Coordinates of C-alpha atoms in Angstrom, one line a residue:
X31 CA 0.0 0.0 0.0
X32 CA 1.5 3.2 -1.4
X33 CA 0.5 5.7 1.7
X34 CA 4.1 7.5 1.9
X35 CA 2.2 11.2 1.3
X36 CA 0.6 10.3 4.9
X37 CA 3.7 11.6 6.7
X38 CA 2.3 9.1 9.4
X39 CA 3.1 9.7 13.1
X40 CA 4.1 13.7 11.9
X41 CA 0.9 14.9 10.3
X42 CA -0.8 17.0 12.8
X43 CA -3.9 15.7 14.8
X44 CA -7.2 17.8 13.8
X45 CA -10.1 16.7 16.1
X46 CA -12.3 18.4 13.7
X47 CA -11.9 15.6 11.2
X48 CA -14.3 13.0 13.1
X49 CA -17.2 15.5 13.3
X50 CA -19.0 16.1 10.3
X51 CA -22.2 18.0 12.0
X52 CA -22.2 20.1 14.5
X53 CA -25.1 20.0 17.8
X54 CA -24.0 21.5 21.2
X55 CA -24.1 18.2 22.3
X56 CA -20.8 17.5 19.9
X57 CA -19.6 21.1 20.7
X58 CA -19.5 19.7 24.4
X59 CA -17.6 16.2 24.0
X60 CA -15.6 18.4 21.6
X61 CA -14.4 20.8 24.3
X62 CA -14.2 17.8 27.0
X63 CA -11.7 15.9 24.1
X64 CA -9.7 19.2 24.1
X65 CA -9.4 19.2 28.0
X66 CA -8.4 15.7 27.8
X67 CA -6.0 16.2 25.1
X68 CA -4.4 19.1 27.8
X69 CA -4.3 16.8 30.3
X70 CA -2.3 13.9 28.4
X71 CA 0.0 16.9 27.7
X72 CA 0.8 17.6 31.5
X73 CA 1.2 13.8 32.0
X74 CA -1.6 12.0 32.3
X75 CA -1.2 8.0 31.1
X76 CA -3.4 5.3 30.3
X77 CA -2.8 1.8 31.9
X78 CA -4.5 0.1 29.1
X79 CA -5.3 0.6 25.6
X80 CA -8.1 2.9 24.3
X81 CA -9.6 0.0 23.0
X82 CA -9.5 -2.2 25.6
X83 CA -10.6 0.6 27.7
X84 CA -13.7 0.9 25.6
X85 CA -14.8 -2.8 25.5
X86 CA -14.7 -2.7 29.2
X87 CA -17.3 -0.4 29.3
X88 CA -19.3 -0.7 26.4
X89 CA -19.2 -4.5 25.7
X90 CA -20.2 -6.1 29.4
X91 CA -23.9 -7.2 27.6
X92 CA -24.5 -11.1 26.3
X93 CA -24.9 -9.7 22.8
X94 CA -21.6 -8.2 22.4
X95 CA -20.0 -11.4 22.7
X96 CA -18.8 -12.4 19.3
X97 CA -19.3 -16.2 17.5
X98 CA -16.9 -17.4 15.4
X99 CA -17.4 -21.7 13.9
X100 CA -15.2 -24.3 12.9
X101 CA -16.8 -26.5 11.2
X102 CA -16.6 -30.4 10.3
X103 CA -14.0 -31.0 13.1
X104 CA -12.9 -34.7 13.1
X105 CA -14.7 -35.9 16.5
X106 CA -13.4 -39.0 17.4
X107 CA -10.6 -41.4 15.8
X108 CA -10.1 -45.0 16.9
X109 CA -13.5 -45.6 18.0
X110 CA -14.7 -49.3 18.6
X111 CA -17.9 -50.1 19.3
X112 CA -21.1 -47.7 18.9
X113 CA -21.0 -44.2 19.4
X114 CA -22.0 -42.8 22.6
X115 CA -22.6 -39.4 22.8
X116 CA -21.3 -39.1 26.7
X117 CA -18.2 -41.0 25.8
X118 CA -17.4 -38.5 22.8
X119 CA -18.1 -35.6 24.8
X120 CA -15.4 -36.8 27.5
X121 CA -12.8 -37.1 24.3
X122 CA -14.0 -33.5 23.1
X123 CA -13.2 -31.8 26.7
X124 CA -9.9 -33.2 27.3
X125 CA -8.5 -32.6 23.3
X126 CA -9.8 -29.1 24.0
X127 CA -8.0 -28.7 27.2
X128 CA -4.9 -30.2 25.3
X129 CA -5.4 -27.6 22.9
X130 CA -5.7 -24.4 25.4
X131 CA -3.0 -25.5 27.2
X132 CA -0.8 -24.2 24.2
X133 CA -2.4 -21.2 23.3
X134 CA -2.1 -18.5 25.9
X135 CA -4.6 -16.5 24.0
X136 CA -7.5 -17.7 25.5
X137 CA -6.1 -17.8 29.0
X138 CA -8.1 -15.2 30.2
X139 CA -11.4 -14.7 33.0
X140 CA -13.0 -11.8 33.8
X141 CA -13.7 -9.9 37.4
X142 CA -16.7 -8.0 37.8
X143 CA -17.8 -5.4 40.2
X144 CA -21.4 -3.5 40.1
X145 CA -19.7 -0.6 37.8
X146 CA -17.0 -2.2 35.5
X147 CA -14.9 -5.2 34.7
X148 CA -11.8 -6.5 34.4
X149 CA -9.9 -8.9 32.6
X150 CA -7.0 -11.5 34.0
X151 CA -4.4 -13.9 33.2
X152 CA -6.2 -17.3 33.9
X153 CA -3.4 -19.9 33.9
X154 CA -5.0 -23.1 34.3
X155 CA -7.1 -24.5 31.7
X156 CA -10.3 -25.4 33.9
X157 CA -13.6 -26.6 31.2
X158 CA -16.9 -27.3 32.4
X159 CA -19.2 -29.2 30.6
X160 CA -23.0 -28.0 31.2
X161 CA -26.4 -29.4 30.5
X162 CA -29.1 -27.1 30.2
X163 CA -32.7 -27.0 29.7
X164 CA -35.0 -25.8 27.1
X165 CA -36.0 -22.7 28.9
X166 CA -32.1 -21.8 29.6
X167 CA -31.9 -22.7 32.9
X168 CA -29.3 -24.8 34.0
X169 CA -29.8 -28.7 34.7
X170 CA -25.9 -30.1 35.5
X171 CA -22.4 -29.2 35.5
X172 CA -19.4 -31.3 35.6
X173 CA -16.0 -29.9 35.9
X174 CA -12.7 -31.0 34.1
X175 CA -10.5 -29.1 36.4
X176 CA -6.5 -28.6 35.4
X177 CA -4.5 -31.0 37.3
X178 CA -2.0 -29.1 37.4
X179 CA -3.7 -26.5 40.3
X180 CA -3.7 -26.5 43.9
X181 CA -6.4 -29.5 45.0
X182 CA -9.2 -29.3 46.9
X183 CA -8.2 -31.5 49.7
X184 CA -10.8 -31.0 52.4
X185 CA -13.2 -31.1 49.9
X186 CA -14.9 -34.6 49.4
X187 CA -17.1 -35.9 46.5
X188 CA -20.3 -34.9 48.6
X189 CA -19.3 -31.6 49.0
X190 CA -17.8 -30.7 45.7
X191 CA -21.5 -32.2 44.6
X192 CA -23.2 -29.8 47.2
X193 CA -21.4 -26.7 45.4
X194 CA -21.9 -27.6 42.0
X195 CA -26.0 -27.4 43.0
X196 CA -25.2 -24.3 45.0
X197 CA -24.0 -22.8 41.9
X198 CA -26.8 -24.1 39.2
X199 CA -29.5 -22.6 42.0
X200 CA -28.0 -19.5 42.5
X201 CA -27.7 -18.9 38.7
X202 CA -31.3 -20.2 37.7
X203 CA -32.3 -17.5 40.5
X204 CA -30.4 -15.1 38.4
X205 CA -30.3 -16.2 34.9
X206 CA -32.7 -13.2 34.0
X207 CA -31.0 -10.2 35.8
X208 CA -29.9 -7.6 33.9
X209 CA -26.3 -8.6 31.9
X210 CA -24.2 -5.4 33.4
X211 CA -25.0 -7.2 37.1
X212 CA -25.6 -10.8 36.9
X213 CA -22.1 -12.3 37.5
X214 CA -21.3 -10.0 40.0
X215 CA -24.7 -10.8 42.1
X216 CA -24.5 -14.4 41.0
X217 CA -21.0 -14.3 42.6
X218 CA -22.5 -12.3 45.7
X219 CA -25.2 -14.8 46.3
X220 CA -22.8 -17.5 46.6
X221 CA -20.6 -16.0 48.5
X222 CA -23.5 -15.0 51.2
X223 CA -24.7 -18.9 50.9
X224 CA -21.3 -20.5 51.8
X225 CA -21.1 -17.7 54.9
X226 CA -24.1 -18.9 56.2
X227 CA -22.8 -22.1 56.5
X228 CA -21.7 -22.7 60.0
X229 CA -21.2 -26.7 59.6
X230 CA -17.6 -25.6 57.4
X231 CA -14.0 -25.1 58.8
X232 CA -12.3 -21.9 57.9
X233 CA -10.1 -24.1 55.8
X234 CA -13.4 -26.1 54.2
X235 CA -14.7 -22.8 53.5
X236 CA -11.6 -21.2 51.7
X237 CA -11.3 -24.2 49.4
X238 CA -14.6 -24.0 48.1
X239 CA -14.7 -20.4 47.3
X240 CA -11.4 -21.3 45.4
X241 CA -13.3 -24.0 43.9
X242 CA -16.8 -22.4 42.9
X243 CA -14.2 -19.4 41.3
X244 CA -12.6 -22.1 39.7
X245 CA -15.9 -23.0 38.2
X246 CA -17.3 -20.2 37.3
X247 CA -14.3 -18.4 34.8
X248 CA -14.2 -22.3 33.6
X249 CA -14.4 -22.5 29.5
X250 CA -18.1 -23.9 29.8
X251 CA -18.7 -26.7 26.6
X252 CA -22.4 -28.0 26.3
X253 CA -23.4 -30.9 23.3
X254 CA -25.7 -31.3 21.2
X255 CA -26.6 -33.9 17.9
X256 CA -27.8 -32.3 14.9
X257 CA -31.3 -33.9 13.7
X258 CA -29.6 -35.8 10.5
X259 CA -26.7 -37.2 9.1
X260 CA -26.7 -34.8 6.0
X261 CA -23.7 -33.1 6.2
X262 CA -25.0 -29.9 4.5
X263 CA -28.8 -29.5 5.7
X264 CA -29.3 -25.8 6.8
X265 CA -30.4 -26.8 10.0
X266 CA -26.4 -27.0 10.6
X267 CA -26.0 -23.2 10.2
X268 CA -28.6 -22.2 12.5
X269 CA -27.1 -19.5 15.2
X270 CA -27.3 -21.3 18.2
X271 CA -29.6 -19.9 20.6
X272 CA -26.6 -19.0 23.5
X273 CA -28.9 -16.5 25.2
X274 CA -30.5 -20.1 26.6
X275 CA -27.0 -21.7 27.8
X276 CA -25.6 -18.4 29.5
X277 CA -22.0 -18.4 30.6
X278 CA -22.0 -17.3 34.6
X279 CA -19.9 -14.2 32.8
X280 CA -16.4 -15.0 34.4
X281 CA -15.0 -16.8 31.8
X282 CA -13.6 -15.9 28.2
X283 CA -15.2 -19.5 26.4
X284 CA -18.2 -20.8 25.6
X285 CA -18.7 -23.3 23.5
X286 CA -21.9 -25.6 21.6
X287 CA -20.3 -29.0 20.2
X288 CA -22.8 -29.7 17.8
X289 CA -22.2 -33.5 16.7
X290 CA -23.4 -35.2 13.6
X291 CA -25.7 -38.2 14.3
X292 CA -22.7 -40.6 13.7
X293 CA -20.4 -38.8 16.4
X294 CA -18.1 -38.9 13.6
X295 CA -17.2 -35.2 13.2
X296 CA -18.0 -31.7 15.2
X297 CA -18.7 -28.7 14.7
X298 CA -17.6 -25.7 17.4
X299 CA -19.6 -22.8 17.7
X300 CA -17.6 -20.9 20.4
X301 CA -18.8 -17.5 22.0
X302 CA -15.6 -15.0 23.1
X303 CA -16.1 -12.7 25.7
X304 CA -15.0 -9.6 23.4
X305 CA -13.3 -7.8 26.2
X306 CA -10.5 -9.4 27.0
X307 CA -10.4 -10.5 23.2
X308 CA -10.8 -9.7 19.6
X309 CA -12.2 -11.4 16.3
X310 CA -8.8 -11.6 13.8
X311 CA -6.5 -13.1 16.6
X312 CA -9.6 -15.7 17.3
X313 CA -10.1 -16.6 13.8
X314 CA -6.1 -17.6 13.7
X315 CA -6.9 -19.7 16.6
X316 CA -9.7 -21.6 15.0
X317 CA -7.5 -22.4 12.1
X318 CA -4.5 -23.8 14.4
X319 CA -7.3 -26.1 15.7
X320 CA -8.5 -27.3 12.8
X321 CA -5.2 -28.0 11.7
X322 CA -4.3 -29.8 14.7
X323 CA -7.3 -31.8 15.2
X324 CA -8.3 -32.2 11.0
X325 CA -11.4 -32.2 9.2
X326 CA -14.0 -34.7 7.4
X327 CA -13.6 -32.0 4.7
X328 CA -14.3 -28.4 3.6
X329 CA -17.7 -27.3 4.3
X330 CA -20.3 -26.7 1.6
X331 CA -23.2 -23.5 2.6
X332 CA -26.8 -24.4 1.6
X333 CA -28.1 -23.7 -1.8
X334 CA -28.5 -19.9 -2.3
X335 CA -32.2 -21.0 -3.5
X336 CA -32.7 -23.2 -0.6
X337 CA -35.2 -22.2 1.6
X338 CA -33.7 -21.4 5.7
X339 CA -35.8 -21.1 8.5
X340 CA -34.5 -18.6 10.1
X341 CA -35.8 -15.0 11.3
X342 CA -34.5 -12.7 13.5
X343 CA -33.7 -14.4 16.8
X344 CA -33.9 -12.5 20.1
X345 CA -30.1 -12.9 20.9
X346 CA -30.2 -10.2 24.5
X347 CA -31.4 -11.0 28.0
X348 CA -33.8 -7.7 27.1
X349 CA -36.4 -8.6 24.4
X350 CA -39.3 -6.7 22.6
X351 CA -38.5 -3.2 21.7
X352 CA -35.3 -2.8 23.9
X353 CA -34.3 -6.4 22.9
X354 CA -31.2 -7.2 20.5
X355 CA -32.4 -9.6 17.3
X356 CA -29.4 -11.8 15.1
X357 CA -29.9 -13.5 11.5
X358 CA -27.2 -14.7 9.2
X359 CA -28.1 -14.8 5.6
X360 CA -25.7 -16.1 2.4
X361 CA -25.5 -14.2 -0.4
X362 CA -23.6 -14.4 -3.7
X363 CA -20.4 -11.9 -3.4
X364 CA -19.2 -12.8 -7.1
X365 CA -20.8 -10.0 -8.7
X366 CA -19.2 -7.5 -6.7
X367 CA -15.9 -9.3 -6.5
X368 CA -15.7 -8.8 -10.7
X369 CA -17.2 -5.1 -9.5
X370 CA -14.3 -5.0 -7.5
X371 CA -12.0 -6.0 -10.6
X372 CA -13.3 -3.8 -13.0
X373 CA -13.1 -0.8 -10.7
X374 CA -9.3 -1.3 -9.9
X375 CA -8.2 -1.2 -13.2
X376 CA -10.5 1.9 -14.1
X377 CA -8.8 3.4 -11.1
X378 CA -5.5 2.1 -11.1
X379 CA -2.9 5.2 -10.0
X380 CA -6.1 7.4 -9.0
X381 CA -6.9 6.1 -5.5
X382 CA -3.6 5.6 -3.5
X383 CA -3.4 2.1 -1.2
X384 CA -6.2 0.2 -3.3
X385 CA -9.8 -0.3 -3.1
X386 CA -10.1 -2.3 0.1
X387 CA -13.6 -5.0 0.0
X388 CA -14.9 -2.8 3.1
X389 CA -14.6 0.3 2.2
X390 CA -16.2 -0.4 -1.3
X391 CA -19.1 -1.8 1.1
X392 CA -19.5 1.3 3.1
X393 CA -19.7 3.4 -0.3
X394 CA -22.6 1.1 -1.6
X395 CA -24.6 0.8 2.0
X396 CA -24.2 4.9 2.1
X397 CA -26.5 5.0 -1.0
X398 CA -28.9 2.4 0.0
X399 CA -32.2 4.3 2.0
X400 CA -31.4 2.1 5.2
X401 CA -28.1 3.8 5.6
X402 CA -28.6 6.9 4.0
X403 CA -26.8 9.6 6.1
X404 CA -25.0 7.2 8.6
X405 CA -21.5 7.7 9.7
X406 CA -20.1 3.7 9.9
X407 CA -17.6 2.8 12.5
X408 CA -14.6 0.0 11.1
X409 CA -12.5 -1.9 13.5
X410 CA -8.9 -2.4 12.4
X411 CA -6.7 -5.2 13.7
X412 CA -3.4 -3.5 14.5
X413 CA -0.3 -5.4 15.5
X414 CA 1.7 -5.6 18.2
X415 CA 4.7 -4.0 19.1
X416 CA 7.5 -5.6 20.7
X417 CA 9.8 -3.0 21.4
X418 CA 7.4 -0.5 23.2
X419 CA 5.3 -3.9 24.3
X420 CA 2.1 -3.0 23.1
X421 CA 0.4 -5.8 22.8
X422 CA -2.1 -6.6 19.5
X423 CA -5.1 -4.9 19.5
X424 CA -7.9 -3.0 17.6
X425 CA -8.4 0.4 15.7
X426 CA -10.9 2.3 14.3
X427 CA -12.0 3.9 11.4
X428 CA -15.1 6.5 11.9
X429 CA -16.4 7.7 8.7
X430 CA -19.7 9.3 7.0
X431 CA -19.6 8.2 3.2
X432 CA -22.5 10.5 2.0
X433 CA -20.1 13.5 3.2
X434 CA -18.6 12.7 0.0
X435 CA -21.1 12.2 -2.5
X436 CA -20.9 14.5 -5.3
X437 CA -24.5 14.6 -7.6
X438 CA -22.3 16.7 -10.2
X439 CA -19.4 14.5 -10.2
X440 CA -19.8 11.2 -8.7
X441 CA -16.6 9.6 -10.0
X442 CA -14.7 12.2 -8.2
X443 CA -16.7 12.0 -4.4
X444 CA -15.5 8.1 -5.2
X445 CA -12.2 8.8 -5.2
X446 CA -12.0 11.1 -2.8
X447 CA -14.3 8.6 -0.4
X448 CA -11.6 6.0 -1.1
X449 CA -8.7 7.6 -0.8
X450 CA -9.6 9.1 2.8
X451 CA -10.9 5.8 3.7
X452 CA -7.5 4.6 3.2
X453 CA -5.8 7.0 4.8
X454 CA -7.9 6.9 8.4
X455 CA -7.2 2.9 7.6
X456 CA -3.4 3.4 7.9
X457 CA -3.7 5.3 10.4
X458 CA -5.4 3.6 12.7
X459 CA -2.7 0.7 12.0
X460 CA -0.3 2.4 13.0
X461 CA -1.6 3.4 16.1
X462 CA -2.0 7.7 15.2
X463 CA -4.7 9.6 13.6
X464 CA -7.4 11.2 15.0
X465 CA -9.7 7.9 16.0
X466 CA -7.0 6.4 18.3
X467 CA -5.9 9.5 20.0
X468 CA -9.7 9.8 20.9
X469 CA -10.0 6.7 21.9
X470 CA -6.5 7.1 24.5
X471 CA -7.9 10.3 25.4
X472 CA -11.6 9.0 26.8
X473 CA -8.8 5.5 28.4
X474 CA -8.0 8.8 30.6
X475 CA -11.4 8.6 32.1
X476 CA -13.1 6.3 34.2
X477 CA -16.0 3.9 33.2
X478 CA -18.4 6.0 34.9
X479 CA -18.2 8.8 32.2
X480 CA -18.0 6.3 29.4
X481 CA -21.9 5.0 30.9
X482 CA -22.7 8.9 31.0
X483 CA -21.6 9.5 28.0
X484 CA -23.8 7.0 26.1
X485 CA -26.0 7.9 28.5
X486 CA -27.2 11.5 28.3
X487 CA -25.5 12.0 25.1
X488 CA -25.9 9.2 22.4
X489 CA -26.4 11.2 19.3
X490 CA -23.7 13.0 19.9
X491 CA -21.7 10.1 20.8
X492 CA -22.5 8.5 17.7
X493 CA -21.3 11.2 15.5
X494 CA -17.8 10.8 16.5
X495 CA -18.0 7.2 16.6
X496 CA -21.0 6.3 14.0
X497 CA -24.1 4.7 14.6
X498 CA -23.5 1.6 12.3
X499 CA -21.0 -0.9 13.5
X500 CA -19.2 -3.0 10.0
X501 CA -16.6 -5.9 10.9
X502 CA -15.0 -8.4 8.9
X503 CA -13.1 -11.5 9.4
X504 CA -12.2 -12.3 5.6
X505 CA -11.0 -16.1 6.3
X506 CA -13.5 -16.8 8.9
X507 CA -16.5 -19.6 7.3
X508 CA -18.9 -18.2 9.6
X509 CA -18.6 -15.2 11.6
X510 CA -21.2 -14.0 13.7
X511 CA -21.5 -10.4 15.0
X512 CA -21.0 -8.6 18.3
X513 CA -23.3 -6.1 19.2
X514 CA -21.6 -3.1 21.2
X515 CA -24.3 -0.5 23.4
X516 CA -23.2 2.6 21.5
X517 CA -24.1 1.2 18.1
X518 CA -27.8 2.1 17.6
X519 CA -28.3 1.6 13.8
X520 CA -26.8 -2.1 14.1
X521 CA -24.1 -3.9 13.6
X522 CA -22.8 -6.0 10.4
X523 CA -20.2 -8.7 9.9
X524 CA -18.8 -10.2 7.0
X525 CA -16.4 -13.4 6.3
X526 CA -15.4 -15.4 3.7
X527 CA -17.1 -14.2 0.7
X528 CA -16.4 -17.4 -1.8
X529 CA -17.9 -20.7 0.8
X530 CA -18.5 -23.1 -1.9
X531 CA -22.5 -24.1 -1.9
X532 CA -24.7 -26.8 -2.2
X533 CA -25.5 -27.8 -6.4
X534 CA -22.3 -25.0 -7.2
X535 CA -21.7 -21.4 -6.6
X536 CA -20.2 -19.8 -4.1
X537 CA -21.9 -17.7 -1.2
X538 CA -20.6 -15.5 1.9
X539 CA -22.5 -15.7 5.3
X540 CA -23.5 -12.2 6.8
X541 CA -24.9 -11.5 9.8
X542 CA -26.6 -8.6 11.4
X543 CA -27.5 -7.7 14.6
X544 CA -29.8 -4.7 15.5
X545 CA -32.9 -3.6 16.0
X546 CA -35.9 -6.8 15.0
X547 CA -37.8 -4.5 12.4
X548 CA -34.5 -3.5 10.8
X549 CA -32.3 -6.3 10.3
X550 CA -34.5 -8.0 6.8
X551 CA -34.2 -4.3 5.4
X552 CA -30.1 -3.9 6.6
X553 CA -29.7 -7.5 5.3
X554 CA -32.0 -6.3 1.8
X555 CA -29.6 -3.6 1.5
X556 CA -26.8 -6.0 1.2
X557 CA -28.1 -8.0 -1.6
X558 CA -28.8 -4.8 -3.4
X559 CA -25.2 -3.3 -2.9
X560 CA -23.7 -6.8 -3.9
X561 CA -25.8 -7.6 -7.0
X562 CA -25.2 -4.6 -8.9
X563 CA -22.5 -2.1 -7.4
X564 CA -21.6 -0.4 -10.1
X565 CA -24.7 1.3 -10.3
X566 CA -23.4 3.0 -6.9
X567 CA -19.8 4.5 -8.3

């Protein structure tokens, strides 16, 4: 990518470049950047990333937990005798605590109080499988605890049993509470419970909290068969309802197993916890695993004229008009990748760094009447730096495409759309510009004024930071979208555009989360852009 003119790291910051119009509500988080900006100047520091800083208080909600899938996993080798789904399920838990024991990625839990959270290093690899009902309540647990941890030595098989149904009462009690609170009351509750136990020691007592913790920021795995040994129905690609089969919120993983009727091969459907974690660095986990553990073979999407059942599925603890909604629909990207084609060469030496897939995406969704005037928020996997030991992490790119249209001369508001597209991107890789010093700058505060922020002052929130939420993971099969609070207008993620499909073709999955009377039109707009994008340049 040609960027050289950018001057990047020495081009001066202008604040004024993420507002594109002006309320006194953006005057005043305007003026409240610039005192921020003053006091990074007489020394103040952040202790974590801007980022980071932002997922811990805007991404604490069951919905802005991202999915990501691998699927046709190789289940079980060596097998003799019939399958047995318990039996399988053992295998699965132990290859998977093989597997985490190497990848210090996912070794994280969380800690929660009643006003933020926190992430921390989480060194054994503890799994818990769970059984729950159809109602989402939770029926068993049985833990796989790492050897390799302090025991549990006054604790006896009674006992050990006695806390497991402490814990499954407790969180059936709280199951419903609001997602901000619930582990940190579920946590409280317990902790009242085993006080008010007067038949334990002080050293009974001590081990037990250390095992319910243990428990509770556990990866959680829960199993399930799929209704047919077809290998390709759609039932397979149906978002698994995880608002049912809740995580207690202190660990990073959970996990559906969703096994063919055979028990021959798996597929993973794992929810991350998207604060201590992000989507590109997961993906490249999924693929070391299905390299390690090997496939029954690439994975086919259903015909793009087959008919799915699904609709937009409540995927929040909140439902009806303050509820969250989720579909994932597959649609045929080859049109706009030979789009895509034909505009590079038409452009070629016009538009400096390319004509990156998403931000040809943003330009066609700007025209469409369900995004007509939004300002689109990007996130930008950045890497790490190992001399100032910044670890890997996310940028941003905030933008407003129609700021750009030009009725008289719409060739010329498209390049001028890409190439500042391209040069926020670069930016925001290399950790300057003006989205990541605000993001540093708000890291300064403390999560009570990010909740007052979004709070009293959405709209004018959202015009720095855009009201429409667009990811991608561009190897990932299936991909399935986080949801943060400050992201009104929805949210939009995109994967591998060319999945092969049932009877040929080739299809990408996308998947929208967002209001429940928006999603068919933001998911309508989609198909439009893709179909015939040249009519939008």
């Amino acid at each position: 990518m040609d960027l050289k003119f950018l001057n990047l790291g020495k081009e001066k910051l202008r604040m004024r470049r993420l507002i594109d119009q002006w309320t006194p509500a953006v005057a005043f988080l305007f003026s409240f950047l610039k005192f921020l900006q003053f006091f990074k100047k007489i020394g103040g520091r952040v202790k974590e990333s801007g980022w980071r800083t932002a997922m811990k208080a805007y991404s604490r909600m069951e919905h802005s937990k991202f999915i990501l899938v691998a699927f046709r996993l190789t289940a079980y080798e060596g097998r003799e005798g019939p399958p047995d789904l318990d039996e399988t399920a053992e295998r699965i838990v132990r290859r998977l605590a093989r597997f985490f024991e190497n990848v210090p990625e996912l070794q994280w839990q969380l800690e929660w109080t009643a006003w933020h959270v926190t992430r921390k290093r989480k060194n054994l690899i503890d799994i818990v499988r769970a059984r729950y009902r159809d109602d989402g309540s939770l029926e068993s647990l049985r833990p796989y605890l790492d050897a390799r941890g302090p025991g549990f030595d006054g604790l006896d098989a009674a006992l050990t049993g006695k806390l497991l149904d402490l814990i499954i009462g407790h969180y059936n009690q709280t199951r419903d509470f609001r997602d901000k609170i619930r582990p940190w009351v579920l946590q409280k509750r317990i902790g009242k419970s085993l006080s008010r136990d007067f038949s334990m020691t002080v050293e009974i007592r001590q081990d037990a909290k250390k095992y319910i913790a243990r428990v509770l920021s556990a990866a959680f795995v829960s199993f399930e068969t799929l209704p047919s040994r077809s290998l390709f129905e759609a039932d397979r690609f149906q978002e698994p309802h995880f608002i049912k089969r809740k995580h207690p919120g202190l660990g990073l993983l959970n996990i559906l197993c969703r096994l063919r009727a055979d028990f021959d091969e798996a597929d993973l459907w794992i929810q991350f916890h998207h604060i201590p974690v992000d989507g590109v660095p997961m993906q490249e986990v999924l693929r070391r695993l299905k390299e390690e553990w090997g496939t029954r073979g690439e994975i086919n999407f259903p015909s793009l004229g087959a008919p799915l059942r699904n609709r937009p599925e409540l995927c929040s603890t909140e439902s009806g008009d303050r509820g969250t909604y989720h579909k994932t629909a597959f649609i045929d990207f080859r049109p706009f990748g030979a789009a895509r084609k034909e505009l590079a060469r038409k452009y070629e030496g016009r538009i400096a760094g390319g004509l990156p897939v998403i931000s040809l995406l943003l330009w066609g969704l700007a025209h469409h009447p369900n995004f007509k005037g939004k300002k689109f928020f990007f996130p930008v996997d950045v890497a790490g730096d190992p001399e100032t030991e910044e670890e890997r992490g996310v940028g941003a790119v905030f933008i407003r495409p129609g700021r750009y249209f030009n009725a008289k001369n719409p060739e010329q508001g498209f390049i001028a759309f890409q190439n500042e597209f391209n040069r926020r991107l670069a930016l925001a890789q290399a950790r300057c510009g003006e989205s990541h010093e605000m993001l540093e700058l708000y890291a300064l505060t403390t999560p009570l004024i990010y909740g007052l922020t979004r709070k009293l002052a959405p709209k004018a929130l959202g015009e720095f930071i855009g009201t429409v939420g667009v990811t991608m993971i561009k190897d990932s099969d299936l991909f399935i979208t986080p949801m943060s609070e400050t992201h009104a207008d929805g949210f939009l993620a995109f994967g591998n555009f060319l999945i092969p499909t049932e009877g040929g073709g080739a299809a990408g999955a996308v998947s929208v989360r967002g209001k429940q009377d928006e999603i068919e039109g933001h998911l309508d707009a989609v198909r439009a852009v893709v179909s015939d994008y040249l009519a939008y340049c």
